[in-house]
Amino acid sequence: MADSPQLLAALDLMRRMPPSRMEKSLEELVDLVPDLTDDLLNTIDQPLQVAKDVKGNTYLLCDYNRDGDSYRSPWTNIYDPPLDDGVLPSEKLRAMESLANDIFNAYREMYYEGGASSVYFWDLHDENFAACVLFKKDADQVKKLNVGNWDAIHVVEVRPNTPMKKASYKLTTTIMLRLSTDHSVQRNRGTLNLSGSLTRQIEASLDAVDNSAHVANMGKLIEDMENRMRDTLQAIYFGKTKTVVNGLYRASGSVSQQQKDALANALQKELAGGRRS
């Protein structure tokens, strides 16, 4: 099904839709081709949703903790709505998952100063396994900011080499950013909408003497990746936008700028003449 022309056409269509209405576009596409529902949900990254488990813990919903219509909490390891035969990680992976949730929760507090995080592990073939590390931060009660969302999805594939005490890691990161602000120039009012996504991938081979080392290695890779992608977003999303906007404003305000320069030159001449007299 992955090579289906219908699926490829659907994915191509989603790439052309505005990122700000990703969820709505995906919902409409699923209505059009219900047979592709699982493939579309597995392939298309969409903004993360927040939920609370039976103990009141906040966790994030994604395809990696979904089984049917139920989602598993990384804190309780229980599905909501309850699911008797839901897929659960092995005992070894569950121990790593619990450790990773505690560590990345501290990482979230340090870097995001709020928001929510979740980590999910699952088994692959042989000794290989994978993990998904999620972060979500919404900007609330910020002056002139109507909407501000940051969603980070990190998927790590781990291939341990136990005899060599090393492991290969393949990290795929997607960051989705959405901003909507009130915008006004003199008497003109409007809004500025900025949204998009950025995906990067790296591979690395690192020492891994035990299971806790895997969590530490994933943390280092994710921290480095997020720092680089933040810098890229700063340059592309904000730097280029600022350059374009300043260019537009300068064109309309060039006359007033010339008047300011002329006035400054006249004042300098007057001051120079006053000193000579």
PDB file of C-alpha atoms in Angstrom, residues 112-246:
ATOM      1  CA  TYR A 112      10.711  25.067  26.973  1.00  0.00           C
ATOM      2  CA  GLU A 113       9.788  26.394  30.441  1.00  0.00           C
ATOM      3  CA  GLY A 114       6.349  24.817  30.181  1.00  0.00           C
ATOM      4  CA  GLY A 115       4.367  22.834  27.647  1.00  0.00           C
ATOM      5  CA  ALA A 116       4.134  19.046  27.601  1.00  0.00           C
ATOM      6  CA  SER A 117       6.356  16.101  26.678  1.00  0.00           C
ATOM      7  CA  SER A 118       5.940  12.352  26.149  1.00  0.00           C
ATOM      8  CA  VAL A 119       8.228   9.475  25.186  1.00  0.00           C
ATOM      9  CA  TYR A 120       7.105   6.151  23.697  1.00  0.00           C
ATOM     10  CA  PHE A 121       9.162   3.012  22.998  1.00  0.00           C
ATOM     11  CA  TRP A 122       8.318  -0.013  20.852  1.00  0.00           C
ATOM     12  CA  ASP A 123      10.065  -3.183  19.710  1.00  0.00           C
ATOM     13  CA  LEU A 124      11.390  -3.780  16.205  1.00  0.00           C
ATOM     14  CA  HIS A 125      12.899  -6.969  14.756  1.00  0.00           C
ATOM     15  CA  ASP A 126      15.737  -8.790  16.560  1.00  0.00           C
ATOM     16  CA  GLU A 127      17.177  -6.586  19.341  1.00  0.00           C
ATOM     17  CA  ASN A 128      16.365  -3.358  17.542  1.00  0.00           C
ATOM     18  CA  PHE A 129      13.857  -0.903  18.947  1.00  0.00           C
ATOM     19  CA  ALA A 130      12.557   2.604  18.355  1.00  0.00           C
ATOM     20  CA  ALA A 131      11.403   5.561  20.396  1.00  0.00           C
ATOM     21  CA  CYS A 132       9.414   8.710  19.799  1.00  0.00           C
ATOM     22  CA  VAL A 133      10.124  11.847  21.853  1.00  0.00           C
ATOM     23  CA  LEU A 134       7.459  14.558  21.678  1.00  0.00           C
ATOM     24  CA  PHE A 135       7.391  18.184  22.826  1.00  0.00           C
ATOM     25  CA  LYS A 136       4.556  20.681  22.571  1.00  0.00           C
ATOM     26  CA  LYS A 137       4.504  24.314  23.668  1.00  0.00           C
ATOM     27  CA  ASP A 138       1.625  26.760  23.207  1.00  0.00           C
ATOM     28  CA  ALA A 139       2.156  30.479  23.787  1.00  0.00           C
ATOM     29  CA  ASP A 140      -0.660  31.783  25.975  1.00  0.00           C
ATOM     30  CA  GLN A 141      -1.504  35.313  27.059  1.00  0.00           C
ATOM     31  CA  VAL A 142       1.226  36.954  24.979  1.00  0.00           C
ATOM     32  CA  LYS A 143       0.496  40.501  23.844  1.00  0.00           C
ATOM     33  CA  LYS A 144      -0.698  40.710  20.212  1.00  0.00           C
ATOM     34  CA  LEU A 145      -0.116  36.957  19.724  1.00  0.00           C
ATOM     35  CA  ASN A 146      -3.343  35.202  18.767  1.00  0.00           C
ATOM     36  CA  VAL A 147      -1.842  31.748  18.168  1.00  0.00           C
ATOM     37  CA  GLY A 148       1.605  30.371  18.933  1.00  0.00           C
ATOM     38  CA  ASN A 149       2.354  26.620  18.652  1.00  0.00           C
ATOM     39  CA  TRP A 150       5.591  24.649  18.614  1.00  0.00           C
ATOM     40  CA  ASP A 151       5.398  20.870  18.011  1.00  0.00           C
ATOM     41  CA  ALA A 152       8.557  18.761  17.927  1.00  0.00           C
ATOM     42  CA  ILE A 153       8.488  15.080  16.906  1.00  0.00           C
ATOM     43  CA  HIS A 154      11.706  13.067  17.268  1.00  0.00           C
ATOM     44  CA  VAL A 155      11.712   9.451  16.057  1.00  0.00           C
ATOM     45  CA  VAL A 156      14.818   7.421  16.935  1.00  0.00           C
ATOM     46  CA  GLU A 157      15.623   3.981  15.525  1.00  0.00           C
ATOM     47  CA  VAL A 158      18.199   2.100  17.617  1.00  0.00           C
ATOM     48  CA  ARG A 159      20.268  -0.854  16.390  1.00  0.00           C
ATOM     49  CA  PRO A 160      22.365  -2.176  19.310  1.00  0.00           C
ATOM     50  CA  ASN A 161      25.666  -3.979  18.763  1.00  0.00           C
ATOM     51  CA  THR A 162      25.906  -5.686  22.156  1.00  0.00           C
ATOM     52  CA  PRO A 163      29.292  -7.463  21.687  1.00  0.00           C
ATOM     53  CA  MET A 164      30.935  -4.159  20.694  1.00  0.00           C
ATOM     54  CA  LYS A 165      29.030  -2.197  23.366  1.00  0.00           C
ATOM     55  CA  LYS A 166      27.954   0.299  20.728  1.00  0.00           C
ATOM     56  CA  ALA A 167      24.727   1.189  18.947  1.00  0.00           C
ATOM     57  CA  SER A 168      23.650   2.882  15.730  1.00  0.00           C
ATOM     58  CA  TYR A 169      21.054   5.643  15.998  1.00  0.00           C
ATOM     59  CA  LYS A 170      18.917   7.116  13.236  1.00  0.00           C
ATOM     60  CA  LEU A 171      17.105  10.287  14.303  1.00  0.00           C
ATOM     61  CA  THR A 172      14.343  11.892  12.236  1.00  0.00           C
ATOM     62  CA  THR A 173      13.079  15.210  13.582  1.00  0.00           C
ATOM     63  CA  THR A 174      10.090  17.247  12.455  1.00  0.00           C
ATOM     64  CA  ILE A 175       9.304  20.647  13.943  1.00  0.00           C
ATOM     65  CA  MET A 176       6.004  22.364  13.200  1.00  0.00           C
ATOM     66  CA  LEU A 177       5.658  26.062  13.948  1.00  0.00           C
ATOM     67  CA  ARG A 178       2.561  28.240  13.774  1.00  0.00           C
ATOM     68  CA  LEU A 179       2.220  31.934  14.630  1.00  0.00           C
ATOM     69  CA  SER A 180      -0.649  34.374  14.209  1.00  0.00           C
ATOM     70  CA  THR A 181      -0.312  37.964  15.427  1.00  0.00           C
ATOM     71  CA  ASP A 182      -2.208  41.217  15.292  1.00  0.00           C
ATOM     72  CA  HIS A 183      -0.379  43.602  12.991  1.00  0.00           C
ATOM     73  CA  SER A 184      -0.920  47.316  12.501  1.00  0.00           C
ATOM     74  CA  VAL A 185       0.893  50.123  10.691  1.00  0.00           C
ATOM     75  CA  GLN A 186      -0.353  53.633  11.425  1.00  0.00           C
ATOM     76  CA  ARG A 187      -4.130  53.410  10.813  1.00  0.00           C
ATOM     77  CA  ASN A 188      -4.028  50.120   8.917  1.00  0.00           C
ATOM     78  CA  ARG A 189      -4.799  46.952  10.859  1.00  0.00           C
ATOM     79  CA  GLY A 190      -4.445  43.306   9.939  1.00  0.00           C
ATOM     80  CA  THR A 191      -2.987  39.957  10.951  1.00  0.00           C
ATOM     81  CA  LEU A 192       0.255  38.158  10.207  1.00  0.00           C
ATOM     82  CA  ASN A 193       0.077  34.344   9.849  1.00  0.00           C
ATOM     83  CA  LEU A 194       3.243  32.277   9.712  1.00  0.00           C
ATOM     84  CA  SER A 195       3.236  28.476   9.685  1.00  0.00           C
ATOM     85  CA  GLY A 196       5.294  25.617   8.333  1.00  0.00           C
ATOM     86  CA  SER A 197       7.341  22.538   9.152  1.00  0.00           C
ATOM     87  CA  LEU A 198      10.972  21.499   8.938  1.00  0.00           C
ATOM     88  CA  THR A 199      12.342  17.927   8.859  1.00  0.00           C
ATOM     89  CA  ARG A 200      15.936  16.811   9.328  1.00  0.00           C
ATOM     90  CA  GLN A 201      17.616  13.408   9.725  1.00  0.00           C
ATOM     91  CA  ILE A 202      20.970  12.274  11.107  1.00  0.00           C
ATOM     92  CA  GLU A 203      22.683   8.958  11.878  1.00  0.00           C
ATOM     93  CA  ALA A 204      25.342   8.268  14.504  1.00  0.00           C
ATOM     94  CA  SER A 205      27.191   5.377  16.123  1.00  0.00           C
ATOM     95  CA  LEU A 206      27.798   5.831  19.847  1.00  0.00           C
ATOM     96  CA  ASP A 207      28.993   3.833  22.843  1.00  0.00           C
ATOM     97  CA  ALA A 208      26.167   2.102  24.718  1.00  0.00           C
ATOM     98  CA  VAL A 209      27.221  -0.085  27.638  1.00  0.00           C
ATOM     99  CA  ASP A 210      23.703  -0.465  29.086  1.00  0.00           C
ATOM    100  CA  ASN A 211      20.076   0.565  28.579  1.00  0.00           C
ATOM    101  CA  SER A 212      20.443   3.898  30.379  1.00  0.00           C
ATOM    102  CA  ALA A 213      23.218   4.798  27.904  1.00  0.00           C
ATOM    103  CA  HIS A 214      20.682   4.552  25.071  1.00  0.00           C
ATOM    104  CA  VAL A 215      18.516   7.177  26.756  1.00  0.00           C
ATOM    105  CA  ALA A 216      21.543   9.428  27.334  1.00  0.00           C
ATOM    106  CA  ASN A 217      22.642   9.076  23.694  1.00  0.00           C
ATOM    107  CA  MET A 218      19.166   9.893  22.419  1.00  0.00           C
ATOM    108  CA  GLY A 219      19.089  12.939  24.664  1.00  0.00           C
ATOM    109  CA  LYS A 220      22.384  14.238  23.277  1.00  0.00           C
ATOM    110  CA  LEU A 221      21.302  13.709  19.658  1.00  0.00           C
ATOM    111  CA  ILE A 222      17.926  15.377  20.212  1.00  0.00           C
ATOM    112  CA  GLU A 223      19.436  18.332  22.070  1.00  0.00           C
ATOM    113  CA  ASP A 224      21.959  18.974  19.273  1.00  0.00           C
ATOM    114  CA  MET A 225      19.306  18.568  16.588  1.00  0.00           C
ATOM    115  CA  GLU A 226      16.847  20.943  18.261  1.00  0.00           C
ATOM    116  CA  ASN A 227      19.514  23.611  18.733  1.00  0.00           C
ATOM    117  CA  ARG A 228      20.490  23.456  15.057  1.00  0.00           C
ATOM    118  CA  MET A 229      16.883  23.500  13.871  1.00  0.00           C
ATOM    119  CA  ARG A 230      16.042  26.436  16.145  1.00  0.00           C
ATOM    120  CA  ASP A 231      18.868  28.397  14.532  1.00  0.00           C
ATOM    121  CA  THR A 232      17.616  27.443  11.073  1.00  0.00           C
ATOM    122  CA  LEU A 233      14.052  28.473  11.900  1.00  0.00           C
ATOM    123  CA  GLN A 234      15.311  31.750  13.329  1.00  0.00           C
ATOM    124  CA  ALA A 235      17.139  32.535  10.088  1.00  0.00           C
ATOM    125  CA  ILE A 236      14.498  31.277   7.644  1.00  0.00           C
ATOM    126  CA  TYR A 237      11.166  32.007   9.283  1.00  0.00           C
ATOM    127  CA  PHE A 238      12.015  35.195  11.126  1.00  0.00           C
ATOM    128  CA  GLY A 239      15.112  36.574   9.420  1.00  0.00           C
ATOM    129  CA  LYS A 240      13.783  36.324   5.863  1.00  0.00           C
ATOM    130  CA  THR A 241      10.303  37.492   6.877  1.00  0.00           C
ATOM    131  CA  LYS A 242      11.770  40.533   8.628  1.00  0.00           C
ATOM    132  CA  THR A 243      13.884  41.364   5.569  1.00  0.00           C
ATOM    133  CA  VAL A 244      10.860  41.182   3.258  1.00  0.00           C
ATOM    134  CA  VAL A 245       8.628  43.221   5.582  1.00  0.00           C
ATOM    135  CA  ASN A 246      11.292  45.882   6.115  1.00  0.00           C
TER     136      ASN A 246
END
